[in-house]
């Protein structure tokens, strides 16, 4: 089978991994295998080459197209083949970086070695110095993670679930604490120690709706991880049933659910909310229709807060005020108090959302009754 034919299959299998600023939609503009359109932090589109090294896998994740029990043609790209294929795209200006993941071909260590060899070839043999995101395999050795982090701008390990029992519903071959959480803590402790990429970051991903975990369990796990680590962000992949897998008849997860999980996760990660401040229904699920920040605010007894004196912790809990604008408010009011809401609008505050929750210089902005 030619490299291009292998790439078509392996890059297609990589679509379920969300990464960095990458959306999981394939590019509609460039019709070549493996090019995924990424959305940068400023909203611009960035093409990345995203692929698996192999679709062989020893694990039995019940939702996954590559799980060990499925019977189909397994194939693998060699490190040299993959490095050259990627450079073929990069040198033509078709992509700006590489996202490399893999199933487990023989064992975890040899799979990690193949991934490391690929990025090592790119860095050392071919002088490539742009973006690389490498997916760490559950159960990888500390030494291999360290070497991967010396070569990649970003690494990540998918925690997949929020609890051991939740992972056990998905797979019988991965140990949640040993293979995943322990590796996540190693990644965290090795972060910033790389002399090559001292600013490297790490992320993770969960699959949502494939097991019985509640939103509260998922967000509680993320709260614990954010408190203990520098994890940059979390991706929530909405479960979709795939033919010929054990979960083929399971209901798909709605993207409304993952969208609300993203909103709530931002409150925990960036706004430093505690999970107990968020509002869940009797089944520990977030509302699918209401914004978690507004729902939380309606249940807090701190409002309305005075813009000229409220602590930052309270300002960022006002709907319509973001972390950046809250800090700007604090810095500006030290020099001169705010007197009208147009000054807040200039900072990006969405005042028609914030009005019921604030006073400016003692003045209520609305007659909204709490
Ligand atoms: S480890 Fe699980 S999710 Fe990853 S490729 Fe193997 S079976 Fe699929």
Coordinates of C-alpha atoms and ligand atoms in Angstrom, one line a residue:
X1 CA 0.0 0.0 0.0
X2 CA 1.4 3.4 -0.9
X3 CA 2.1 6.1 1.8
X4 CA -0.7 8.2 0.4
X5 CA -3.2 5.3 0.7
X6 CA -2.1 4.7 4.3
X7 CA -2.3 8.4 5.1
X8 CA -5.9 8.5 3.8
X9 CA -6.9 5.8 6.4
X10 CA -4.8 6.9 9.3
X11 CA -5.6 10.6 9.1
X12 CA -9.3 9.8 8.9
X13 CA -9.0 7.8 12.1
X14 CA -7.3 10.8 13.8
X15 CA -10.4 13.0 13.5
X16 CA -11.7 12.0 16.9
X17 CA -8.7 13.6 18.7
X18 CA -9.3 17.3 19.5
X19 CA -6.2 19.2 20.0
X20 CA -4.9 22.7 20.9
X21 CA -6.8 25.2 18.9
X22 CA -7.9 22.6 16.4
X23 CA -11.6 22.3 15.5
X24 CA -12.6 18.8 14.6
X25 CA -14.0 19.8 11.3
X26 CA -11.9 18.8 8.3
X27 CA -10.9 21.6 6.0
X28 CA -13.4 22.1 3.2
X29 CA -10.8 24.2 1.3
X30 CA -7.9 21.8 1.0
X31 CA -8.9 18.3 -0.1
X32 CA -5.8 16.3 0.9
X33 CA -5.7 13.6 3.6
X34 CA -4.8 14.8 7.1
X35 CA -5.3 18.6 6.8
X36 CA -7.5 19.9 9.5
X37 CA -8.6 23.4 9.8
X38 CA -7.6 24.8 13.2
X39 CA -9.1 27.9 14.8
X40 CA -6.4 30.1 16.4
X41 CA -6.9 32.2 19.5
X42 CA -7.6 35.2 17.5
X43 CA -10.1 33.4 15.3
X44 CA -7.9 32.9 12.3
X45 CA -7.8 29.5 10.5
X46 CA -4.6 27.5 10.8
X47 CA -4.1 24.2 8.9
X48 CA -2.5 21.4 10.8
X49 CA -1.5 17.9 9.6
X50 CA -3.2 15.5 12.0
X51 CA -2.6 11.7 11.8
X52 CA -2.2 8.5 13.7
X53 CA 1.0 6.6 13.2
X54 CA -0.9 3.3 13.3
X55 CA -4.5 2.1 13.6
X56 CA -3.3 -1.1 15.3
X57 CA -4.3 -1.0 18.9
X58 CA -4.0 -3.3 21.9
X59 CA -6.7 -1.5 23.8
X60 CA -10.4 -2.2 23.7
X61 CA -12.1 1.2 24.0
X62 CA -15.7 0.3 23.2
X63 CA -16.4 3.5 21.3
X64 CA -13.3 3.5 19.2
X65 CA -13.0 2.6 15.5
X66 CA -9.5 1.2 16.1
X67 CA -10.3 -1.0 19.2
X68 CA -8.5 -4.4 19.3
X69 CA -11.7 -6.4 18.8
X70 CA -12.6 -4.9 15.5
X71 CA -11.6 -6.9 12.4
X72 CA -10.2 -4.7 9.7
X73 CA -7.0 -3.9 7.9
X74 CA -4.4 -2.6 10.3
X75 CA -1.5 -0.5 9.0
X76 CA 1.3 1.7 10.1
X77 CA 3.5 4.6 8.8
X78 CA 7.2 4.3 9.7
X79 CA 8.8 7.4 11.3
X80 CA 10.6 8.2 8.1
X81 CA 7.5 7.8 6.0
X82 CA 5.5 10.0 8.3
X83 CA 8.1 12.7 8.7
X84 CA 8.5 13.0 4.9
X85 CA 4.8 13.0 4.3
X86 CA 4.4 15.8 6.8
X87 CA 7.2 17.8 5.3
X88 CA 5.7 17.3 1.8
X89 CA 2.7 19.3 3.1
X90 CA 4.6 21.8 5.2
X91 CA 7.2 22.7 2.6
X92 CA 4.4 23.5 0.1
X93 CA 2.8 25.8 2.7
X94 CA -0.3 23.6 3.1
X95 CA 0.0 23.2 6.9
X96 CA 1.6 25.1 9.8
X97 CA 2.2 22.2 12.2
X98 CA 1.8 18.6 13.1
X99 CA -0.5 16.8 15.5
X100 CA 0.7 13.3 16.1
X101 CA -1.2 10.5 17.8
X102 CA -1.2 6.7 17.6
X103 CA -2.9 3.5 18.4
X104 CA -0.7 0.9 20.2
X105 CA 1.1 -1.3 17.7
X106 CA 3.2 -3.8 19.8
X107 CA 3.4 -2.2 23.2
X108 CA 3.1 1.2 24.8
X109 CA 6.9 1.8 25.0
X110 CA 7.7 0.9 21.4
X111 CA 4.7 3.0 20.2
X112 CA 6.0 6.0 22.1
X113 CA 9.5 5.4 20.7
X114 CA 8.1 5.5 17.1
X115 CA 6.4 8.8 17.8
X116 CA 9.6 10.2 19.4
X117 CA 11.7 9.0 16.5
X118 CA 9.3 10.8 14.1
X119 CA 9.5 14.1 15.8
X120 CA 13.2 13.6 16.4
X121 CA 13.7 13.1 12.6
X122 CA 11.8 16.3 11.9
X123 CA 13.7 18.3 14.5
X124 CA 17.2 16.9 14.0
X125 CA 17.5 15.5 10.6
X126 CA 15.2 17.8 8.7
X127 CA 15.6 21.0 10.8
X128 CA 11.9 21.5 11.2
X129 CA 11.3 24.0 14.1
X130 CA 7.6 24.8 13.9
X131 CA 4.6 23.5 15.9
X132 CA 4.3 19.9 17.1
X133 CA 1.7 18.4 19.4
X134 CA 2.4 14.9 20.5
X135 CA -0.2 12.7 22.1
X136 CA 1.2 10.7 25.0
X137 CA 0.0 7.0 25.2
X138 CA -1.6 5.9 28.4
X139 CA 0.9 3.9 30.4
X140 CA 4.0 5.6 28.8
X141 CA 7.2 5.6 30.8
X142 CA 8.3 8.8 32.5
X143 CA 11.5 8.7 30.4
X144 CA 9.7 8.6 27.1
X145 CA 7.4 11.4 28.2
X146 CA 10.4 13.5 29.1
X147 CA 12.0 12.9 25.8
X148 CA 8.8 13.7 23.9
X149 CA 8.5 16.9 25.9
X150 CA 12.0 17.9 24.8
X151 CA 10.9 17.7 21.2
X152 CA 7.2 18.9 21.1
X153 CA 5.7 22.3 21.7
X154 CA 2.7 20.6 23.3
X155 CA 1.9 17.1 24.7
X156 CA -1.4 15.8 25.9
X157 CA -2.9 12.6 27.4
X158 CA -6.5 11.9 27.0
X159 CA -8.1 11.2 30.5
X160 CA -11.3 10.1 28.6
X161 CA -13.4 9.8 31.7
X162 CA -13.8 11.6 35.1
X163 CA -13.7 8.5 37.3
X164 CA -12.2 5.0 37.4
X165 CA -15.6 3.5 37.1
X166 CA -16.4 5.8 34.2
X167 CA -13.3 4.6 32.4
X168 CA -14.1 1.0 33.2
X169 CA -17.4 1.4 31.3
X170 CA -15.3 2.4 28.2
X171 CA -12.4 0.1 28.4
X172 CA -11.1 -3.0 30.3
X173 CA -7.5 -2.4 29.4
X174 CA -6.6 1.0 30.8
X175 CA -6.1 1.7 34.5
X176 CA -7.4 5.2 35.3
X177 CA -5.1 6.1 38.2
X178 CA -2.0 4.3 37.0
X179 CA -2.0 4.7 33.2
X180 CA -3.6 8.1 33.0
X181 CA -3.7 10.3 36.1
X182 CA -0.2 9.3 37.1
X183 CA 1.1 10.1 33.6
X184 CA -0.8 13.5 33.6
X185 CA 1.0 14.3 36.9
X186 CA 4.4 13.4 35.3
X187 CA 3.7 15.6 32.3
X188 CA 2.9 18.4 34.7
X189 CA 6.0 17.9 36.8
X190 CA 8.2 17.8 33.7
X191 CA 6.6 20.9 32.2
X192 CA 8.9 24.0 32.1
X193 CA 11.9 21.7 32.6
X194 CA 12.5 21.3 28.9
X195 CA 15.3 23.5 27.9
X196 CA 14.2 23.4 24.3
X197 CA 10.5 24.2 24.9
X198 CA 10.3 25.8 28.3
X199 CA 6.9 27.3 27.5
X200 CA 5.4 24.0 26.4
X201 CA 1.9 23.3 27.5
X202 CA -0.3 20.3 28.1
X203 CA -4.0 19.6 27.5
X204 CA -6.4 16.7 27.9
X205 CA -9.6 15.3 26.4
X206 CA -12.7 13.5 27.7
X207 CA -15.3 11.6 25.7
X208 CA -18.7 12.8 26.7
X209 CA -21.9 10.7 26.7
X210 CA -20.3 7.3 26.2
X211 CA -20.6 6.4 29.9
X212 CA -23.0 7.3 32.7
X213 CA -20.9 10.1 34.2
X214 CA -22.7 13.3 35.1
X215 CA -21.7 16.9 34.3
X216 CA -21.0 17.4 38.0
X217 CA -18.6 14.4 38.1
X218 CA -16.8 15.6 35.0
X219 CA -16.4 19.2 36.2
X220 CA -15.4 18.0 39.7
X221 CA -12.6 16.0 38.2
X222 CA -11.5 19.0 36.1
X223 CA -11.6 21.3 39.1
X224 CA -9.3 18.9 41.0
X225 CA -6.9 18.6 38.1
X226 CA -6.7 22.4 37.5
X227 CA -6.0 23.0 41.2
X228 CA -3.1 20.5 41.2
X229 CA -1.6 21.2 37.8
X230 CA -0.9 23.7 35.0
X231 CA -3.2 21.9 32.6
X232 CA -3.9 24.5 29.9
X233 CA -7.3 23.4 28.8
X234 CA -9.7 20.5 28.4
X235 CA -11.5 19.2 25.2
X236 CA -14.9 17.6 25.4
X237 CA -15.5 15.2 22.5
X238 CA -19.2 14.4 22.0
X239 CA -19.6 10.7 21.7
X240 CA -20.8 9.5 18.3
X241 CA -21.7 5.8 17.7
X242 CA -19.5 4.1 15.2
X243 CA -20.7 1.0 13.2
X244 CA -19.0 -2.3 14.3
X245 CA -18.1 -1.1 17.7
X246 CA -19.7 -2.3 20.9
X247 CA -21.3 1.2 21.4
X248 CA -22.8 1.3 17.9
X249 CA -26.4 1.4 19.3
X250 CA -25.7 3.9 22.0
X251 CA -27.3 7.4 21.7
X252 CA -25.0 10.1 20.4
X253 CA -24.1 12.9 22.8
X254 CA -25.5 16.3 21.8
X255 CA -23.1 19.2 21.1
X256 CA -25.4 21.3 23.3
X257 CA -24.1 19.3 26.2
X258 CA -20.4 19.7 25.3
X259 CA -21.0 23.4 24.6
X260 CA -22.3 23.9 28.1
X261 CA -19.5 21.8 29.6
X262 CA -17.0 24.1 27.7
X263 CA -18.8 27.2 29.3
X264 CA -18.7 25.7 32.8
X265 CA -15.1 24.5 32.4
X266 CA -14.0 28.0 31.5
X267 CA -15.6 29.3 34.7
X268 CA -13.6 26.7 36.7
X269 CA -10.3 27.1 34.8
X270 CA -10.1 30.8 34.0
X271 CA -12.6 32.4 36.4
X272 CA -11.6 30.1 39.3
X273 CA -15.2 29.1 40.2
X274 CA -15.7 26.2 42.5
X275 CA -18.0 23.4 41.2
X276 CA -20.3 24.0 44.1
X277 CA -21.1 27.5 42.8
X278 CA -22.5 26.0 39.6
X279 CA -26.2 25.0 39.2
X280 CA -27.1 21.4 38.2
X281 CA -30.4 19.7 37.9
X282 CA -31.5 16.8 40.1
X283 CA -29.5 14.4 37.8
X284 CA -26.4 16.5 38.2
X285 CA -26.6 17.8 34.7
X286 CA -26.0 21.4 33.5
X287 CA -28.9 23.2 31.9
X288 CA -28.8 22.7 28.1
X289 CA -30.5 26.0 27.4
X290 CA -29.2 28.5 30.0
X291 CA -25.7 30.0 30.3
X292 CA -24.0 28.5 33.4
X293 CA -22.5 31.9 34.5
X294 CA -26.0 33.6 34.5
X295 CA -27.6 30.7 36.3
X296 CA -24.8 30.7 38.9
X297 CA -25.2 34.5 39.3
X298 CA -28.9 34.2 39.9
X299 CA -28.1 32.0 42.9
X300 CA -25.4 34.2 44.5
X301 CA -26.2 36.7 47.2
X302 CA -23.4 39.1 46.4
X303 CA -25.2 41.2 43.7
X304 CA -25.5 44.0 42.8
X305 CA -21.8 44.7 43.3
X306 CA -20.3 48.2 43.2
X307 CA -18.0 48.6 40.2
X308 CA -15.7 51.0 42.1
X309 CA -15.0 48.8 45.1
X310 CA -15.9 45.1 44.4
X311 CA -13.0 42.7 44.7
X312 CA -11.9 41.0 41.5
X313 CA -13.5 37.7 42.6
X314 CA -16.9 39.3 42.6
X315 CA -16.4 41.4 39.4
X316 CA -15.6 38.3 37.3
X317 CA -18.8 36.7 38.6
X318 CA -20.9 39.4 37.0
X319 CA -22.4 38.2 33.7
X320 CA -21.0 40.3 30.9
X321 CA -17.7 41.0 32.6
X322 CA -14.8 38.8 31.6
X323 CA -11.4 38.2 33.3
X324 CA -9.6 40.8 31.2
X325 CA -12.2 43.5 31.6
X326 CA -12.4 42.9 35.4
X327 CA -8.7 43.4 35.7
X328 CA -8.9 46.6 33.6
X329 CA -11.7 47.9 35.8
X330 CA -9.6 47.4 38.9
X331 CA -6.6 49.1 37.4
X332 CA -8.6 52.1 36.0
X333 CA -10.7 52.7 39.1
X334 CA -7.5 53.2 41.2
X335 CA -6.9 56.4 39.2
X336 CA -10.5 57.5 38.7
X337 CA -13.8 56.0 39.8
X338 CA -16.3 54.9 37.1
X339 CA -19.3 57.2 36.8
X340 CA -21.3 55.7 33.8
X341 CA -21.7 52.5 31.9
X342 CA -20.3 53.7 28.6
X343 CA -16.9 53.6 30.3
X344 CA -17.5 49.9 30.9
X345 CA -18.7 49.3 27.4
X346 CA -15.3 50.7 26.1
X347 CA -13.6 47.9 28.1
X348 CA -15.7 45.3 26.3
X349 CA -18.2 44.8 29.2
X350 CA -21.6 43.6 27.8
X351 CA -23.6 46.1 29.9
X352 CA -27.1 44.9 29.0
X353 CA -26.1 41.5 30.6
X354 CA -24.2 43.1 33.5
X355 CA -26.7 45.9 34.4
X356 CA -28.8 43.9 36.9
X357 CA -25.7 42.8 38.8
X358 CA -23.9 46.1 39.2
X359 CA -24.0 49.5 40.7
X360 CA -21.8 52.3 39.4
X361 CA -20.9 55.0 42.0
X362 CA -23.9 53.9 44.1
X363 CA -26.3 54.0 41.2
X364 CA -28.3 50.9 40.3
X365 CA -28.3 50.3 36.5
X366 CA -31.7 48.5 36.4
X367 CA -34.7 47.9 38.4
X368 CA -34.2 44.1 38.0
X369 CA -35.4 42.6 41.3
X370 CA -33.4 39.8 42.9
Ligands
LIG1 S1 -6.2 3.5 23.0 FE1 -8.5 3.3 22.8 S2 -9.1 5.2 21.9 FE2 -6.9 5.0 21.5 S3 -6.7 4.1 19.5 FE3 -6.7 2.4 21.1 S4 -8.7 1.7 21.3 FE4 -8.8 3.7 20.3

